[in-house]
Short mmCIF file of C-alpha atoms in Angstrom, two decimals:
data_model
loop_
_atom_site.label_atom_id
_atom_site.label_comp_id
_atom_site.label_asym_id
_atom_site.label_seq_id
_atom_site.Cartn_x
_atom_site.Cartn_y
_atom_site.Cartn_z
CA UNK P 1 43.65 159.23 73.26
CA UNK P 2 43.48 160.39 76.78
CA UNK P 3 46.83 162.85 76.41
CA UNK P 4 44.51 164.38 73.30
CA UNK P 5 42.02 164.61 75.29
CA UNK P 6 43.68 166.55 78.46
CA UNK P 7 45.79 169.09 75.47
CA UNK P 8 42.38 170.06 74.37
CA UNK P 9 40.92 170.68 77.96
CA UNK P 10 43.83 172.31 78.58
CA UNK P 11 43.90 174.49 75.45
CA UNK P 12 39.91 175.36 75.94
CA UNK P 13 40.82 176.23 79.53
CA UNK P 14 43.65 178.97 78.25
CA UNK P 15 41.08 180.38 75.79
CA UNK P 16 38.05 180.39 78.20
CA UNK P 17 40.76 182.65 80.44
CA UNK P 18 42.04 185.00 77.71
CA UNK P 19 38.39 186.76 77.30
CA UNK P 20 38.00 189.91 78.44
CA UNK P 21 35.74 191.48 81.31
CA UNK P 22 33.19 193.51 80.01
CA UNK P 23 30.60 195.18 82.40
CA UNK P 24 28.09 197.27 80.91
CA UNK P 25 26.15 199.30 83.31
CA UNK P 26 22.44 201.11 82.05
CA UNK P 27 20.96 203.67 83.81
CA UNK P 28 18.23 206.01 83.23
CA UNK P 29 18.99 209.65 83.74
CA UNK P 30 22.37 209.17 85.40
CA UNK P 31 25.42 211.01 83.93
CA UNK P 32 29.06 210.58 85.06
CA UNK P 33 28.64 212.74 87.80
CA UNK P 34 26.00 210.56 89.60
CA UNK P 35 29.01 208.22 89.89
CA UNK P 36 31.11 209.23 93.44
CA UNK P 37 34.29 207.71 91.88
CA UNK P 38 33.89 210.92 89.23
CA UNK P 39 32.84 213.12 91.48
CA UNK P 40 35.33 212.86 94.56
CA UNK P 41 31.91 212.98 96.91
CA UNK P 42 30.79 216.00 96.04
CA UNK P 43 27.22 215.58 94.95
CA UNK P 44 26.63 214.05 98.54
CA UNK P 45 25.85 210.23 97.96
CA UNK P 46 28.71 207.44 97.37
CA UNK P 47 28.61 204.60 94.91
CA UNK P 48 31.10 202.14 96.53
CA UNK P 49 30.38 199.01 94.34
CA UNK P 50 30.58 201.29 91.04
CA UNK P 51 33.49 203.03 92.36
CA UNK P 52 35.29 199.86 93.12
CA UNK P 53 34.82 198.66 89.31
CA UNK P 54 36.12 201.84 88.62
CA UNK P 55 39.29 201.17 90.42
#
């Protein structure tokens, strides 16, 4: 019972690591130009947490 019991933690661990990252980011007003990873710093403001999702 107990080498069932670790397989199936074992299998729901694989699974729970498989899943994909998703990030979805809303913003009013902002188009991809707002975003200093787009924009190579030219509209004078960076974004360095966006930009390093970006990455």
């Amino acid at each position: 019972m107990s080498a069932a019991a670790t397989t199936s933690q074992a299998a729901n661990a694989s699974k729970q690591r498989s899943k994909p990252n998703i990030v979805v980011i809303w913003g009013d007003d902002i188009g991809t130009w707002n975003i200093s990873h787009n924009n190579r710093g030219m509209m004078g403001y960076k974004t360095p947490n966006i930009d390093r999702i970006a990455r």
